[in-house]
């Protein structure tokens, strides 16, 4: 009951601050009704516009100031409202109230993002994805500012501006947009061995998700849980999508960027609009403080993950996104996350990357949102009312009564009061810290290759091939041979075969790279750094491969039905109903978007024409039965686009079902050259073809057949 109240509280808060123009009269910002919004005020109808035209001035001035600076990183994002429901109490580990009571619901807003591109850049860039969650808890806002990759490029925040400058468009010509395939990125990477583990992840298909709804989320750093007795545990956070983790092929990603640059944003929006609410299991890996030193890596090193085989992920709740924002700018753009927004019971670790982040986020909001009062913007407001002595500043909203804005005070009766820990007052974990003031890195951070190896070795054969191709693609765009060579030299520490294959395709030799000084502590043993023998305790981690993800549902998958006049209405309806019943979405693709007539004379309006969309926007294709429909598709200007559509879907290893009468399309496409040994190509003459089609869609793609199919 209380949770529903809490949920409603955020909703109510937002509702109170939301307006609609429905049935309203146009006014100025001062509330004056406007009688003419078409013409400015002039001296005569052909004369100059008058300075006194306050309606014109106000409108243009506001327009001139509509833009705010985009986020320095993670500028391109999409967000949604939702709820987090606790399924397992963590009271033993943390006093955070939203993690204590089973069944408790906490309202959330989640913003997903790419990292490198500008606000208007494509969704399908090869990049890490942000997965930032704001929990509006009764104890205040808690932000988990996560990514879809569990490790990071660098170990210390002091290198963050260098990393970002290297990956962003180059400063002389602002090229390329939203892409890491260029000289400066790889120059930096080639000189930073610590980035190699993350490089394995961003060169894998994890960096080109099929959907934001099919990505994992990771808090990356070790954080701390503190319980009521003050005992602490290290904790790593995980979000696991209920739909499984799936990606597109790089060739698809590039084409989607042209056909629908908003592919991920649209997919998220439509899924929520259609009631297919994205869901994740929320999990934790818990490590008692005293076990800190039992790993073969440092828990404070953000380039390392804890293999799930060593510390299993305990699922403790469900995150559901169930409401699209009303206004992109007001909500998704103005939301301000900060890893330092904590609630009692959660604390930081000494991870040096995290420590630097704690400074950066508020600082960036000040220049991006322009005022220290950004917490008053509706999407950023805590549901716990704010009481303190801070005052004034640009755009202050809260009207605090009384004379007092200092403490201690007697005039205000001493209010507002501090809270003791047992009253919910935030109290930092009492950790004994001592040490000389040094600008150094711990020796325990020096092994840069073991987990890169672990990741690579845990991938399936098709995943390894994609990763290798990604490296070849990226490094082929690097124009300076020495940089290519250095990267390949780094790869050799991970996998010799990978290095030599990549080297062969980019015209360099595998050589030991010159190691940069700045990333190696003065007294580090270079032998450790270069050791080819060092491997992690865990040799293979099945959890790291997407081949082992959930593949048993077609829920929210997009199926393209290719059809023309004369399509067989009965089989069209039968399959459409079957697919929709299982939660898939069906979209019709026809020669044009003009209505088509089925063999029963029913008019159906297609959503797409063969030229306004492409196979890359669909998970699977059904070539609808109907002799006349097939004839039309195979004739004139339709023939090439329809065969291209089918061939491309086939190239990307998608399920294709050829209905009755579609043999001409089957035989004239590349698909027709293969016989019935392909689990994702289903033809009219097979037994239970619809069931086979549904099963094939649920498998996502048949990556295992990729080489054979494309040879
Ligand atoms: Fe960051 C935004 C995630 C390291 C500085 N970061 C930002 C966002 C995400 C992350 C998801 C977008 C939030 C949103 O949707 O508004 N960042 C990470 C992760 C990191 C990380 C998982 C490493 C584990 N970040 C990092 C470092 C620094 C920053 C080391 C600086 C020292 N990040 C920022 C920022 C941004 C940001 C400049 C840009 C916009 C914003 O904060 O609000 O402050």
PDB file of N, CA, C and O and ligand atoms in Angstrom, residues 71-74 111 130-132 145-147 152 157 160 220-221 337 353 356-357 360-361 364-365, ligand 1:
ATOM      1  N   UNK A  71      25.184  16.567 -23.393  1.00  0.00           N
ATOM      2  CA  UNK A  71      26.110  15.890 -22.471  1.00  0.00           C
ATOM      3  C   UNK A  71      27.457  15.720 -23.161  1.00  0.00           C
ATOM      4  O   UNK A  71      27.506  15.364 -24.339  1.00  0.00           O
ATOM      5  N   UNK A  72      28.507  15.931 -22.407  1.00  0.00           N
ATOM      6  CA  UNK A  72      29.851  15.825 -22.985  1.00  0.00           C
ATOM      7  C   UNK A  72      30.114  14.397 -23.474  1.00  0.00           C
ATOM      8  O   UNK A  72      30.748  14.168 -24.500  1.00  0.00           O
ATOM      9  N   UNK A  73      29.588  13.420 -22.748  1.00  0.00           N
ATOM     10  CA  UNK A  73      29.513  12.029 -23.234  1.00  0.00           C
ATOM     11  C   UNK A  73      28.081  11.552 -22.993  1.00  0.00           C
ATOM     12  O   UNK A  73      27.343  12.196 -22.271  1.00  0.00           O
ATOM     13  N   UNK A  74      27.701  10.480 -23.634  1.00  0.00           N
ATOM     14  CA  UNK A  74      26.338   9.922 -23.493  1.00  0.00           C
ATOM     15  C   UNK A  74      25.282  10.936 -23.946  1.00  0.00           C
ATOM     16  O   UNK A  74      24.197  11.008 -23.369  1.00  0.00           O
ATOM     17  N   UNK A 111      17.649   5.936 -18.289  1.00  0.00           N
ATOM     18  CA  UNK A 111      18.091   6.544 -19.557  1.00  0.00           C
ATOM     19  C   UNK A 111      19.215   5.684 -20.145  1.00  0.00           C
ATOM     20  O   UNK A 111      20.214   5.434 -19.484  1.00  0.00           O
ATOM     21  N   UNK A 130      25.147   3.367 -22.234  1.00  0.00           N
ATOM     22  CA  UNK A 130      24.837   3.758 -20.871  1.00  0.00           C
ATOM     23  C   UNK A 130      23.530   3.112 -20.440  1.00  0.00           C
ATOM     24  O   UNK A 130      22.638   2.868 -21.268  1.00  0.00           O
ATOM     25  N   UNK A 131      23.408   2.834 -19.160  1.00  0.00           N
ATOM     26  CA  UNK A 131      22.213   2.193 -18.590  1.00  0.00           C
ATOM     27  C   UNK A 131      22.051   2.844 -17.217  1.00  0.00           C
ATOM     28  O   UNK A 131      22.425   2.270 -16.195  1.00  0.00           O
ATOM     29  N   UNK A 132      21.549   4.091 -17.214  1.00  0.00           N
ATOM     30  CA  UNK A 132      21.512   4.868 -15.977  1.00  0.00           C
ATOM     31  C   UNK A 132      20.121   4.785 -15.350  1.00  0.00           C
ATOM     32  O   UNK A 132      19.114   5.040 -16.020  1.00  0.00           O
ATOM     33  N   UNK A 145      24.523   4.584 -12.133  1.00  0.00           N
ATOM     34  CA  UNK A 145      24.876   5.110 -13.457  1.00  0.00           C
ATOM     35  C   UNK A 145      25.758   4.058 -14.142  1.00  0.00           C
ATOM     36  O   UNK A 145      26.984   4.107 -14.084  1.00  0.00           O
ATOM     37  N   UNK A 146      25.081   3.131 -14.800  1.00  0.00           N
ATOM     38  CA  UNK A 146      25.725   1.902 -15.257  1.00  0.00           C
ATOM     39  C   UNK A 146      25.932   1.894 -16.770  1.00  0.00           C
ATOM     40  O   UNK A 146      25.482   2.792 -17.480  1.00  0.00           O
ATOM     41  N   UNK A 147      26.638   0.878 -17.238  1.00  0.00           N
ATOM     42  CA  UNK A 147      26.841   0.635 -18.668  1.00  0.00           C
ATOM     43  C   UNK A 147      26.399  -0.782 -19.013  1.00  0.00           C
ATOM     44  O   UNK A 147      26.160  -1.590 -18.119  1.00  0.00           O
ATOM     45  N   UNK A 152      35.678  -1.158 -17.719  1.00  0.00           N
ATOM     46  CA  UNK A 152      35.867   0.132 -18.378  1.00  0.00           C
ATOM     47  C   UNK A 152      37.250   0.191 -19.040  1.00  0.00           C
ATOM     48  O   UNK A 152      38.098  -0.654 -18.803  1.00  0.00           O
ATOM     49  N   UNK A 157      40.324   7.948 -13.105  1.00  0.00           N
ATOM     50  CA  UNK A 157      39.525   9.017 -13.715  1.00  0.00           C
ATOM     51  C   UNK A 157      40.388  10.094 -14.375  1.00  0.00           C
ATOM     52  O   UNK A 157      39.925  10.798 -15.276  1.00  0.00           O
ATOM     53  N   UNK A 160      40.210   9.981 -18.052  1.00  0.00           N
ATOM     54  CA  UNK A 160      38.910  10.038 -18.748  1.00  0.00           C
ATOM     55  C   UNK A 160      38.874  11.110 -19.844  1.00  0.00           C
ATOM     56  O   UNK A 160      38.480  10.825 -20.976  1.00  0.00           O
ATOM     57  N   UNK A 220      29.583  -1.723 -12.937  1.00  0.00           N
ATOM     58  CA  UNK A 220      31.040  -1.710 -13.190  1.00  0.00           C
ATOM     59  C   UNK A 220      31.857  -1.737 -11.892  1.00  0.00           C
ATOM     60  O   UNK A 220      32.488  -2.729 -11.589  1.00  0.00           O
ATOM     61  N   UNK A 221      31.847  -0.659 -11.142  1.00  0.00           N
ATOM     62  CA  UNK A 221      32.692  -0.593  -9.939  1.00  0.00           C
ATOM     63  C   UNK A 221      32.191  -1.565  -8.868  1.00  0.00           C
ATOM     64  O   UNK A 221      31.024  -1.926  -8.840  1.00  0.00           O
ATOM     65  N   UNK A 337      21.986  12.460 -13.731  1.00  0.00           N
ATOM     66  CA  UNK A 337      22.450  11.329 -12.912  1.00  0.00           C
ATOM     67  C   UNK A 337      23.783  11.663 -12.251  1.00  0.00           C
ATOM     68  O   UNK A 337      24.532  12.513 -12.723  1.00  0.00           O
ATOM     69  N   UNK A 353      38.571   5.160 -10.389  1.00  0.00           N
ATOM     70  CA  UNK A 353      37.737   5.661 -11.483  1.00  0.00           C
ATOM     71  C   UNK A 353      36.448   6.224 -10.899  1.00  0.00           C
ATOM     72  O   UNK A 353      35.983   7.300 -11.267  1.00  0.00           O
ATOM     73  N   UNK A 356      36.892   9.605  -9.068  1.00  0.00           N
ATOM     74  CA  UNK A 356      36.927  10.764  -9.973  1.00  0.00           C
ATOM     75  C   UNK A 356      35.547  11.104 -10.505  1.00  0.00           C
ATOM     76  O   UNK A 356      35.201  12.272 -10.688  1.00  0.00           O
ATOM     77  N   UNK A 357      34.736  10.055 -10.733  1.00  0.00           N
ATOM     78  CA  UNK A 357      33.374  10.294 -11.235  1.00  0.00           C
ATOM     79  C   UNK A 357      32.586  11.130 -10.227  1.00  0.00           C
ATOM     80  O   UNK A 357      31.718  11.915 -10.597  1.00  0.00           O
ATOM     81  N   UNK A 360      32.886  14.588 -11.164  1.00  0.00           N
ATOM     82  CA  UNK A 360      32.536  15.031 -12.515  1.00  0.00           C
ATOM     83  C   UNK A 360      31.049  15.311 -12.749  1.00  0.00           C
ATOM     84  O   UNK A 360      30.689  16.238 -13.475  1.00  0.00           O
ATOM     85  N   UNK A 361      30.188  14.513 -12.143  1.00  0.00           N
ATOM     86  CA  UNK A 361      28.781  14.562 -12.568  1.00  0.00           C
ATOM     87  C   UNK A 361      28.067  15.846 -12.155  1.00  0.00           C
ATOM     88  O   UNK A 361      27.348  16.445 -12.948  1.00  0.00           O
ATOM     89  N   UNK A 364      29.388  18.679 -14.284  1.00  0.00           N
ATOM     90  CA  UNK A 364      28.896  18.766 -15.668  1.00  0.00           C
ATOM     91  C   UNK A 364      27.445  19.264 -15.706  1.00  0.00           C
ATOM     92  O   UNK A 364      27.059  19.992 -16.616  1.00  0.00           O
ATOM     93  N   UNK A 365      26.647  18.920 -14.685  1.00  0.00           N
ATOM     94  CA  UNK A 365      25.245  19.407 -14.687  1.00  0.00           C
ATOM     95  C   UNK A 365      25.222  20.923 -14.582  1.00  0.00           C
ATOM     96  O   UNK A 365      24.326  21.583 -15.115  1.00  0.00           O
TER      97      UNK A 365
HETATM   98 FE1  LIG B   1      30.231   8.701 -16.978  1.00  0.00          FE
HETATM   99  C1  LIG B   1      27.577  10.456 -18.146  1.00  0.00           C
HETATM  100  C2  LIG B   1      28.381   5.804 -17.154  1.00  0.00           C
HETATM  101  C3  LIG B   1      33.011   6.872 -16.172  1.00  0.00           C
HETATM  102  C4  LIG B   1      31.928  11.563 -16.477  1.00  0.00           C
HETATM  103  N1  LIG B   1      28.343   8.223 -17.545  1.00  0.00           N
HETATM  104  C5  LIG B   1      27.410   9.100 -18.011  1.00  0.00           C
HETATM  105  C6  LIG B   1      26.204   8.378 -18.320  1.00  0.00           C
HETATM  106  C7  LIG B   1      26.437   7.071 -18.044  1.00  0.00           C
HETATM  107  C8  LIG B   1      27.788   6.977 -17.552  1.00  0.00           C
HETATM  108  C9  LIG B   1      25.456   5.935 -18.195  1.00  0.00           C
HETATM  109  C10 LIG B   1      24.939   8.999 -18.884  1.00  0.00           C
HETATM  110  C11 LIG B   1      23.981   9.384 -17.814  1.00  0.00           C
HETATM  111  C12 LIG B   1      22.718   9.925 -18.433  1.00  0.00           C
HETATM  112  O1  LIG B   1      22.024   9.144 -19.101  1.00  0.00           O
HETATM  113  O2  LIG B   1      22.467  11.101 -18.254  1.00  0.00           O
HETATM  114  N2  LIG B   1      30.636   6.734 -16.772  1.00  0.00           N
HETATM  115  C13 LIG B   1      29.725   5.712 -16.800  1.00  0.00           C
HETATM  116  C14 LIG B   1      30.367   4.490 -16.389  1.00  0.00           C
HETATM  117  C15 LIG B   1      31.672   4.791 -16.128  1.00  0.00           C
HETATM  118  C16 LIG B   1      31.835   6.211 -16.362  1.00  0.00           C
HETATM  119  C17 LIG B   1      29.668   3.149 -16.263  1.00  0.00           C
HETATM  120  C18 LIG B   1      32.783   3.918 -15.668  1.00  0.00           C
HETATM  121  C19 LIG B   1      32.623   2.834 -15.010  1.00  0.00           C
HETATM  122  N3  LIG B   1      32.123   9.141 -16.465  1.00  0.00           N
HETATM  123  C20 LIG B   1      33.114   8.253 -16.133  1.00  0.00           C
HETATM  124  C21 LIG B   1      34.281   8.970 -15.681  1.00  0.00           C
HETATM  125  C22 LIG B   1      33.969  10.305 -15.749  1.00  0.00           C
HETATM  126  C23 LIG B   1      32.621  10.389 -16.246  1.00  0.00           C
HETATM  127  C24 LIG B   1      35.574   8.331 -15.214  1.00  0.00           C
HETATM  128  C25 LIG B   1      34.791  11.510 -15.408  1.00  0.00           C
HETATM  129  C26 LIG B   1      35.812  11.551 -14.637  1.00  0.00           C
HETATM  130  N4  LIG B   1      29.840  10.661 -17.336  1.00  0.00           N
HETATM  131  C27 LIG B   1      30.676  11.673 -16.997  1.00  0.00           C
HETATM  132  C28 LIG B   1      30.063  13.037 -17.208  1.00  0.00           C
HETATM  133  C29 LIG B   1      28.651  12.676 -17.736  1.00  0.00           C
HETATM  134  C30 LIG B   1      28.671  11.159 -17.779  1.00  0.00           C
HETATM  135  C31 LIG B   1      30.869  13.978 -18.017  1.00  0.00           C
HETATM  136  C32 LIG B   1      28.184  13.316 -19.016  1.00  0.00           C
HETATM  137  C33 LIG B   1      26.794  13.797 -18.768  1.00  0.00           C
HETATM  138  C34 LIG B   1      26.557  13.576 -17.383  1.00  0.00           C
HETATM  139  O3  LIG B   1      27.672  13.050 -16.785  1.00  0.00           O
HETATM  140  O4  LIG B   1      25.556  13.833 -16.772  1.00  0.00           O
HETATM  141  O5  LIG B   1      30.008  13.726 -16.013  1.00  0.00           O
END
